[in-house]
One Martini backbone bead per residue (centre of mass of N, CA, C, O) as a GRO file, in nm:
protein
   44
    1SER     BB    1   0.131   0.054   0.158
    2GLN     BB    2   0.479   0.074   0.059
    3TYR     BB    3   0.533  -0.242   0.082
    4THR     BB    4   0.641  -0.553  -0.073
    5VAL     BB    5   0.655  -0.902  -0.005
    6ILE     BB    6   0.848  -1.154  -0.175
    7GLY     BB    7   0.823  -1.508  -0.204
    8SER     BB    8   0.982  -1.834  -0.223
    9ASP     BB    9   1.072  -2.178  -0.248
   10ARG     BB   10   1.391  -2.067  -0.297
   11VAL     BB   11   1.473  -1.859  -0.080
   12PHE     BB   12   1.336  -1.579  -0.186
   13VAL     BB   13   1.357  -1.221  -0.124
   14GLN     BB   14   1.143  -0.933  -0.199
   15ILE     BB   15   1.148  -0.574  -0.200
   16ILE     BB   16   0.881  -0.348  -0.284
   17ARG     BB   17   0.742  -0.079  -0.419
   18THR     BB   18   0.412  -0.008  -0.467
   19HIS     BB   19   0.386   0.258  -0.655
   20ASP     BB   20   0.646   0.145  -0.874
   21LEU     BB   21   0.779  -0.152  -0.849
   22GLN     BB   22   1.051  -0.115  -0.708
   23PRO     BB   23   1.334  -0.234  -0.598
   24VAL     BB   24   1.497  -0.244  -0.275
   25CYS     BB   25   1.533  -0.559  -0.195
   26ALA     BB   26   1.745  -0.863  -0.191
   27TYR     BB   27   1.727  -1.212  -0.104
   28SER     BB   28   1.893  -1.473  -0.143
   29GLN     BB   29   1.993  -1.764  -0.104
   30CYS     BB   30   1.975  -1.983   0.165
   31ASP     BB   31   2.035  -2.236   0.402
   32VAL     BB   32   1.764  -2.135   0.522
   33SER     BB   33   1.464  -2.071   0.626
   34ILE     BB   34   1.227  -1.818   0.617
   35ARG     BB   35   0.996  -1.738   0.885
   36SER     BB   36   1.071  -1.424   0.927
   37LEU     BB   37   0.973  -1.068   0.873
   38ALA     BB   38   1.085  -0.733   0.942
   39ILE     BB   39   0.951  -0.400   0.903
   40THR     BB   40   1.074  -0.084   0.959
   41HIS     BB   41   1.048   0.266   0.966
   42ASP     BB   42   1.382   0.310   1.038
   43GLN     BB   43   1.574   0.093   0.891
   44LYS     BB   44   1.704  -0.125   1.132
   0.00000   0.00000   0.00000
């Protein structure tokens, strides 16, 4: 796996690269809970 998705109970999601643990993207607090997240190989 190239990426790891980390979430918290504060509705924060972070995507990091597995090989060097560098952050790729972060989604800060939202008004609603995130129930699912899909990562595609073509980044669309």
